[in-house]
PDB file of C-alpha atoms and ligand atoms in Angstrom:
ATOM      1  CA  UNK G 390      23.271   2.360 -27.460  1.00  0.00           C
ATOM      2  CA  UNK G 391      26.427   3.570 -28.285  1.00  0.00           C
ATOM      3  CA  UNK G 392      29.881   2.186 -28.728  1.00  0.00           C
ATOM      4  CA  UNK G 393      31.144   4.118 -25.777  1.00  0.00           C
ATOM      5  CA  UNK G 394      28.628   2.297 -23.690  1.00  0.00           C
ATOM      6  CA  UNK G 395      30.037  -0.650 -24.652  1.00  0.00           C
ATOM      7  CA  UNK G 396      33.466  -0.518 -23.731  1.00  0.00           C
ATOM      8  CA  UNK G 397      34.907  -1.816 -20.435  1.00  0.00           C
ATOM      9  CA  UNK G 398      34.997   1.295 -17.518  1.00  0.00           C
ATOM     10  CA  UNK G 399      38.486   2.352 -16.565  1.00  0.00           C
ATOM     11  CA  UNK G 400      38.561   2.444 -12.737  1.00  0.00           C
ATOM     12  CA  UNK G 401      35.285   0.350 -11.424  1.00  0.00           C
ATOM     13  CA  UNK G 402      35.917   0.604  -7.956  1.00  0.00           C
ATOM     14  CA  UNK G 403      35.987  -3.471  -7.132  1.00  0.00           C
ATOM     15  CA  UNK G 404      36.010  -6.820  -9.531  1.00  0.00           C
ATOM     16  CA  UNK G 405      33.163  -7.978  -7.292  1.00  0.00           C
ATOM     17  CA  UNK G 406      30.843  -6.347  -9.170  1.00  0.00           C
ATOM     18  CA  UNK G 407      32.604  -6.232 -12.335  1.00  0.00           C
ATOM     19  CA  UNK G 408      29.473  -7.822 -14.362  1.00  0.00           C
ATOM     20  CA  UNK G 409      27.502  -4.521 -14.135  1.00  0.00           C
ATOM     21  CA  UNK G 410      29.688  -3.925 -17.468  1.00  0.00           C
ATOM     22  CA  UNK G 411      27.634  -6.385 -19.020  1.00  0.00           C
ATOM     23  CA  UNK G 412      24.376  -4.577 -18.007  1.00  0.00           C
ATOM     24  CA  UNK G 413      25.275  -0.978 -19.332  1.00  0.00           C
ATOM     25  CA  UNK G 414      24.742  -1.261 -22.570  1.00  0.00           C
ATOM     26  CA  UNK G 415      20.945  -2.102 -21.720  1.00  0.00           C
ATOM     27  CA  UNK G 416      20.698   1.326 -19.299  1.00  0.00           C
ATOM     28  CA  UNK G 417      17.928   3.571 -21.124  1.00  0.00           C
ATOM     29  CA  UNK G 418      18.476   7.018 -21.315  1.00  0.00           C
ATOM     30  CA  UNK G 419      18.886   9.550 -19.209  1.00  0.00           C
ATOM     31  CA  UNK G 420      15.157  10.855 -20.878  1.00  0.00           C
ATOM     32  CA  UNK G 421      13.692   7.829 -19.600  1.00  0.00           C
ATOM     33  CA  UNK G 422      14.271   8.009 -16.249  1.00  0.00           C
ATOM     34  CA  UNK G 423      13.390  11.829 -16.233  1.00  0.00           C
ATOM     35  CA  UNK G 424       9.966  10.532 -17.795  1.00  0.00           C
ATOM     36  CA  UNK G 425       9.443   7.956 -15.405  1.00  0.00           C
ATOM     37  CA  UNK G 426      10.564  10.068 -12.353  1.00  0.00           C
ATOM     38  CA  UNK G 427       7.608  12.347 -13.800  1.00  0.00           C
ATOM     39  CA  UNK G 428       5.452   9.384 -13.187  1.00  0.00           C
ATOM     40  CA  UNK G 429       6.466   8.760  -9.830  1.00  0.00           C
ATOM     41  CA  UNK G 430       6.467  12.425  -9.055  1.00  0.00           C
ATOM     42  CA  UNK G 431       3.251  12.560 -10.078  1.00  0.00           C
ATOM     43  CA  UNK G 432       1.603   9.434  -7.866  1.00  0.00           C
ATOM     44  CA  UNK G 433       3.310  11.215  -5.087  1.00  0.00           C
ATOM     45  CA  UNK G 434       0.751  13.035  -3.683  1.00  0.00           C
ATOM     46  CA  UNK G 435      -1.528  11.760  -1.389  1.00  0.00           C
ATOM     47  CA  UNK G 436      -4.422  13.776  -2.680  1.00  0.00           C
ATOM     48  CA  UNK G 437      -3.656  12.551  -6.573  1.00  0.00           C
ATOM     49  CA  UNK G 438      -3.340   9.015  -5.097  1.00  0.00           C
ATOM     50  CA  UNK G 439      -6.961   9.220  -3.701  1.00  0.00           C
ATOM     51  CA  UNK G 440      -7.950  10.319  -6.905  1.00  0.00           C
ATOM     52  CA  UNK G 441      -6.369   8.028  -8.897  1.00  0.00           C
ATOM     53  CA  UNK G 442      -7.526   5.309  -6.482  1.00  0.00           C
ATOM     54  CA  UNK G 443     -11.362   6.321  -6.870  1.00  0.00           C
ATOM     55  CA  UNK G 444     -10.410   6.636 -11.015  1.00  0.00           C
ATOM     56  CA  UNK G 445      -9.314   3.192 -11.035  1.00  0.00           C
ATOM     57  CA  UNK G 446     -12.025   1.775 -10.007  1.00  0.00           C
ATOM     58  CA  UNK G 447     -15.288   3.877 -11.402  1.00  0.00           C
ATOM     59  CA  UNK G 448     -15.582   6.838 -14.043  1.00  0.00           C
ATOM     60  CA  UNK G 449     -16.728   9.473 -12.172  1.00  0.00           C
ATOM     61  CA  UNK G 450     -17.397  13.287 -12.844  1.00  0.00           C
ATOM     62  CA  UNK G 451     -15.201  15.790 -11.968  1.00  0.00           C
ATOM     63  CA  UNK G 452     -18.142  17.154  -9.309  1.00  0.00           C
ATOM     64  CA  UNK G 453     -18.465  13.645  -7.779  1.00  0.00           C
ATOM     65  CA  UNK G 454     -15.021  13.626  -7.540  1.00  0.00           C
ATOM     66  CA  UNK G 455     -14.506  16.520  -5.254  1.00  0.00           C
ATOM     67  CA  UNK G 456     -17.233  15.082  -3.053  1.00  0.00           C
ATOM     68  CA  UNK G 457     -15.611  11.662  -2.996  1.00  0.00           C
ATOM     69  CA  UNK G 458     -12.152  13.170  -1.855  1.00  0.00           C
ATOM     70  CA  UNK G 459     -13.373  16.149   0.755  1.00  0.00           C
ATOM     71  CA  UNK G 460     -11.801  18.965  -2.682  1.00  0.00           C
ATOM     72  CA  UNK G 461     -13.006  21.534  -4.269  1.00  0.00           C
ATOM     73  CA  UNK G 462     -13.953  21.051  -7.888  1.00  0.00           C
ATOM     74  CA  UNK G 463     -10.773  23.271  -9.311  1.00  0.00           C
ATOM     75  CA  UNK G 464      -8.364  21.676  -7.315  1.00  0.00           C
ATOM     76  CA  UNK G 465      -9.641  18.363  -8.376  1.00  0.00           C
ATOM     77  CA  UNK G 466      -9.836  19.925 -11.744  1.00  0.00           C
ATOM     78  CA  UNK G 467      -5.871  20.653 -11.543  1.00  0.00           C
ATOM     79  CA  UNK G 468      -4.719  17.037 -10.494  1.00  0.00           C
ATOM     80  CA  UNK G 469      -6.921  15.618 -13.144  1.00  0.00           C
ATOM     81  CA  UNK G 470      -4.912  18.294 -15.591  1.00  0.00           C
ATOM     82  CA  UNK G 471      -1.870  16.794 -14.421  1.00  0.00           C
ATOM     83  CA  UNK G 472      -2.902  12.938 -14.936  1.00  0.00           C
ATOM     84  CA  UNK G 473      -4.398  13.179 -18.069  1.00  0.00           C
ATOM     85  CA  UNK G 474      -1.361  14.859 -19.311  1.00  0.00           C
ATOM     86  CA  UNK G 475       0.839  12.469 -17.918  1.00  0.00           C
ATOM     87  CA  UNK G 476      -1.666   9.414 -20.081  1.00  0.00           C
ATOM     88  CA  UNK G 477      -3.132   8.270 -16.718  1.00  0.00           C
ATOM     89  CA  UNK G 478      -6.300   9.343 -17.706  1.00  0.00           C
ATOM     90  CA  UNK G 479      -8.974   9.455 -19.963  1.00  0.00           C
ATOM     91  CA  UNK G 480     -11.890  11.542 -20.143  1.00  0.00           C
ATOM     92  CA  UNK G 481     -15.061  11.833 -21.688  1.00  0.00           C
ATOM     93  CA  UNK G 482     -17.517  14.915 -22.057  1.00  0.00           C
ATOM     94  CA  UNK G 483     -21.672  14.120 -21.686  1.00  0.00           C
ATOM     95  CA  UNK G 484     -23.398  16.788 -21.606  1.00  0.00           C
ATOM     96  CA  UNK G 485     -22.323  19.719 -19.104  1.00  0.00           C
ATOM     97  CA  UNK G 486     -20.272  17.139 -17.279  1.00  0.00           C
ATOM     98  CA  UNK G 487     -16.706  15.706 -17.953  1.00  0.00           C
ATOM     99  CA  UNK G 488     -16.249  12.213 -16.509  1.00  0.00           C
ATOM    100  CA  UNK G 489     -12.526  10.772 -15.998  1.00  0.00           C
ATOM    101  CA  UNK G 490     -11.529   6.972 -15.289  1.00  0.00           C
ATOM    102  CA  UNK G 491      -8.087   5.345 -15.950  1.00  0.00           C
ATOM    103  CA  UNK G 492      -6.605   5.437 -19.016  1.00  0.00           C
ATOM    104  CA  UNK G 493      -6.279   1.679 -20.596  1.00  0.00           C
ATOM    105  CA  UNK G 494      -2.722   1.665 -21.159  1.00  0.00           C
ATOM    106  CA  UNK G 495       0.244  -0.810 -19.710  1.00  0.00           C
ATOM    107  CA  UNK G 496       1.570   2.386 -17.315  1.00  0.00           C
ATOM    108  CA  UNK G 497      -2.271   3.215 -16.068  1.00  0.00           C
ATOM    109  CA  UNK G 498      -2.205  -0.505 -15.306  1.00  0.00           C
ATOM    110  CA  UNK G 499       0.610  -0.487 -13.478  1.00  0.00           C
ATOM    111  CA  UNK G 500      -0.388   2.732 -11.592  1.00  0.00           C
ATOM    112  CA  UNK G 501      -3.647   0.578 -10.423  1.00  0.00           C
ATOM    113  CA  UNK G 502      -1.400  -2.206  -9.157  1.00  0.00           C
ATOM    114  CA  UNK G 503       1.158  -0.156  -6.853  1.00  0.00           C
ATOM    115  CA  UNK G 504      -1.989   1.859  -5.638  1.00  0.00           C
ATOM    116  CA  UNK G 505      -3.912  -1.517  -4.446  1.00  0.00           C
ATOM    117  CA  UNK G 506      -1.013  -2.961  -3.855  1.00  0.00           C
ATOM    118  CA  UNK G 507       0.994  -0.629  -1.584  1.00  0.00           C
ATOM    119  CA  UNK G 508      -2.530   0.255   0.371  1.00  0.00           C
ATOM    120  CA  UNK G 509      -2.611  -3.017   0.998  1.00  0.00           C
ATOM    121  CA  UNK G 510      -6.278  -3.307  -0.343  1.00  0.00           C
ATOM    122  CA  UNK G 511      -8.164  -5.954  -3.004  1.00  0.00           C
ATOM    123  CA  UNK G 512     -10.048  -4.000  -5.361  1.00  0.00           C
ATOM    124  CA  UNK G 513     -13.518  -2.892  -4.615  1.00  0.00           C
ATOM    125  CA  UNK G 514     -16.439  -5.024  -6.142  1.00  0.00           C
TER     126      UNK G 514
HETATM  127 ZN1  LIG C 739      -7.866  -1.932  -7.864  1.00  0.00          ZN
END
Protein backbone atom coordinates (compact mmCIF):
# COMPACT_ATOMS: atom_id res chain seq x y z
CA UNK A 1 0.00 0.00 0.00
CA UNK A 2 0.99 3.27 -0.63
CA UNK A 3 1.06 6.54 1.21
CA UNK A 4 -1.45 8.03 -1.14
CA UNK A 5 -3.82 5.32 -0.11
CA UNK A 6 -3.52 6.37 3.12
CA UNK A 7 -4.47 9.79 3.20
CA UNK A 8 -8.00 11.08 3.93
CA UNK A 9 -10.20 11.55 0.31
CA UNK A 10 -10.98 15.14 -0.51
CA UNK A 11 -14.71 15.24 -1.40
CA UNK A 12 -16.36 11.75 -0.03
CA UNK A 13 -19.71 12.42 -0.93
CA UNK A 14 -21.37 12.00 2.86
CA UNK A 15 -19.73 11.62 6.61
CA UNK A 16 -22.10 8.66 6.93
CA UNK A 17 -19.87 6.55 5.48
CA UNK A 18 -16.79 8.30 6.24
CA UNK A 19 -15.08 4.99 7.84
CA UNK A 20 -14.56 3.43 4.36
CA UNK A 21 -11.23 5.66 4.74
CA UNK A 22 -10.18 3.32 7.22
CA UNK A 23 -10.72 0.31 4.87
CA UNK A 24 -8.69 1.62 1.76
CA UNK A 25 -5.57 1.05 2.65
CA UNK A 26 -6.50 -2.82 2.85
CA UNK A 27 -8.14 -2.65 -1.02
CA UNK A 28 -5.82 -5.14 -3.14
CA UNK A 29 -4.93 -4.19 -6.38
CA UNK A 30 -6.46 -3.47 -9.23
CA UNK A 31 -4.47 -7.02 -10.58
CA UNK A 32 -6.33 -8.83 -8.08
CA UNK A 33 -9.58 -8.23 -8.90
CA UNK A 34 -8.77 -8.65 -12.71
CA UNK A 35 -7.44 -12.21 -11.52
CA UNK A 36 -10.31 -13.02 -9.59
CA UNK A 37 -12.87 -11.65 -12.15
CA UNK A 38 -10.92 -14.32 -14.40
CA UNK A 39 -12.09 -16.81 -11.91
CA UNK A 40 -15.53 -15.86 -11.89
CA UNK A 41 -15.51 -15.42 -15.61
CA UNK A 42 -14.42 -18.61 -15.91
CA UNK A 43 -17.20 -20.61 -13.53
CA UNK A 44 -19.58 -18.69 -15.65
CA UNK A 45 -20.51 -21.01 -18.01
CA UNK A 46 -22.97 -23.41 -17.52
CA UNK A 47 -21.23 -26.05 -19.54
CA UNK A 48 -17.69 -25.45 -17.44
CA UNK A 49 -19.89 -25.55 -14.29
CA UNK A 50 -21.13 -29.12 -15.20
CA UNK A 51 -17.75 -29.98 -15.71
CA UNK A 52 -16.31 -28.69 -12.88
CA UNK A 53 -19.22 -30.16 -10.89
CA UNK A 54 -18.55 -33.84 -12.24
CA UNK A 55 -14.45 -32.88 -11.56
CA UNK A 56 -15.18 -32.20 -8.08
CA UNK A 57 -16.42 -35.05 -7.24
CA UNK A 58 -14.54 -38.05 -9.37
CA UNK A 59 -11.33 -38.00 -11.72
CA UNK A 60 -12.58 -38.82 -14.80
CA UNK A 61 -11.11 -39.03 -18.44
CA UNK A 62 -11.49 -36.55 -20.80
CA UNK A 63 -13.74 -39.30 -23.03
CA UNK A 64 -15.97 -40.03 -19.98
CA UNK A 65 -16.28 -36.61 -19.61
CA UNK A 66 -17.92 -35.75 -22.84
CA UNK A 67 -20.31 -38.62 -22.23
CA UNK A 68 -21.12 -37.42 -18.73
CA UNK A 69 -21.99 -33.80 -20.03
CA UNK A 70 -23.89 -34.65 -23.62
CA UNK A 71 -19.98 -32.76 -25.44
CA UNK A 72 -17.86 -33.66 -27.74
CA UNK A 73 -14.40 -34.67 -26.62
CA UNK A 74 -12.61 -31.26 -28.10
CA UNK A 75 -14.95 -29.05 -26.69
CA UNK A 76 -14.58 -30.71 -23.40
CA UNK A 77 -10.96 -30.73 -24.23
CA UNK A 78 -11.09 -26.71 -24.52
CA UNK A 79 -12.90 -25.99 -21.09
CA UNK A 80 -10.56 -28.35 -19.41
CA UNK A 81 -7.65 -26.05 -21.26
CA UNK A 82 -9.17 -23.20 -19.70
CA UNK A 83 -9.45 -24.69 -15.97
CA UNK A 84 -6.31 -26.15 -15.71
CA UNK A 85 -4.81 -22.94 -16.73
CA UNK A 86 -6.72 -21.04 -14.44
CA UNK A 87 -5.19 -23.90 -11.32
CA UNK A 88 -8.69 -25.48 -11.09
CA UNK A 89 -7.43 -28.50 -12.29
CA UNK A 90 -5.14 -31.15 -12.24
CA UNK A 91 -4.46 -33.80 -14.56
CA UNK A 92 -2.82 -36.92 -14.89
CA UNK A 93 -1.76 -38.99 -18.09
CA UNK A 94 -2.20 -43.21 -17.88
CA UNK A 95 -1.68 -44.60 -20.69
CA UNK A 96 -3.54 -43.18 -23.94
CA UNK A 97 -5.91 -41.44 -21.58
CA UNK A 98 -5.63 -38.08 -19.63
CA UNK A 99 -7.78 -38.03 -16.49
CA UNK A 100 -8.66 -34.50 -14.76
CA UNK A 101 -10.18 -33.96 -11.11
CA UNK A 102 -9.95 -30.74 -8.99
CA UNK A 103 -6.96 -29.27 -8.26
CA UNK A 104 -6.21 -29.40 -4.24
CA UNK A 105 -5.74 -25.87 -3.69
CA UNK A 106 -7.74 -23.21 -1.25
CA UNK A 107 -9.44 -21.51 -4.70
CA UNK A 108 -10.40 -25.22 -6.22
CA UNK A 109 -11.93 -25.59 -2.76
CA UNK A 110 -13.77 -22.79 -2.84
CA UNK A 111 -14.92 -23.39 -6.47
CA UNK A 112 -16.44 -26.88 -5.01
CA UNK A 113 -18.31 -24.97 -2.31
CA UNK A 114 -20.19 -22.18 -4.49
CA UNK A 115 -20.89 -25.06 -7.07
CA UNK A 116 -22.72 -27.37 -4.27
CA UNK A 117 -23.67 -24.66 -2.66
CA UNK A 118 -25.44 -22.38 -5.16
CA UNK A 119 -27.09 -25.77 -6.84
CA UNK A 120 -28.39 -26.24 -3.81
CA UNK A 121 -27.06 -29.92 -3.68
CA UNK A 122 -24.97 -32.11 -0.77
CA UNK A 123 -22.21 -33.76 -2.38
CA UNK A 124 -22.64 -37.07 -4.02
CA UNK A 125 -21.53 -40.23 -1.97
ZN1 LIG B 1 -19.38 -31.36 -3.61
Amino acid sequence: MTDKQKMPIAGLHCHQCGKVEEILPDMPDSLTFEKASETFQLISDPARLRILWLLCHREVCVNNIALCVNMSAPAVSHHLRLLKQAGLLTSRREGKEMYYKLAQTPEASLVHKAVDDILDIKCPA
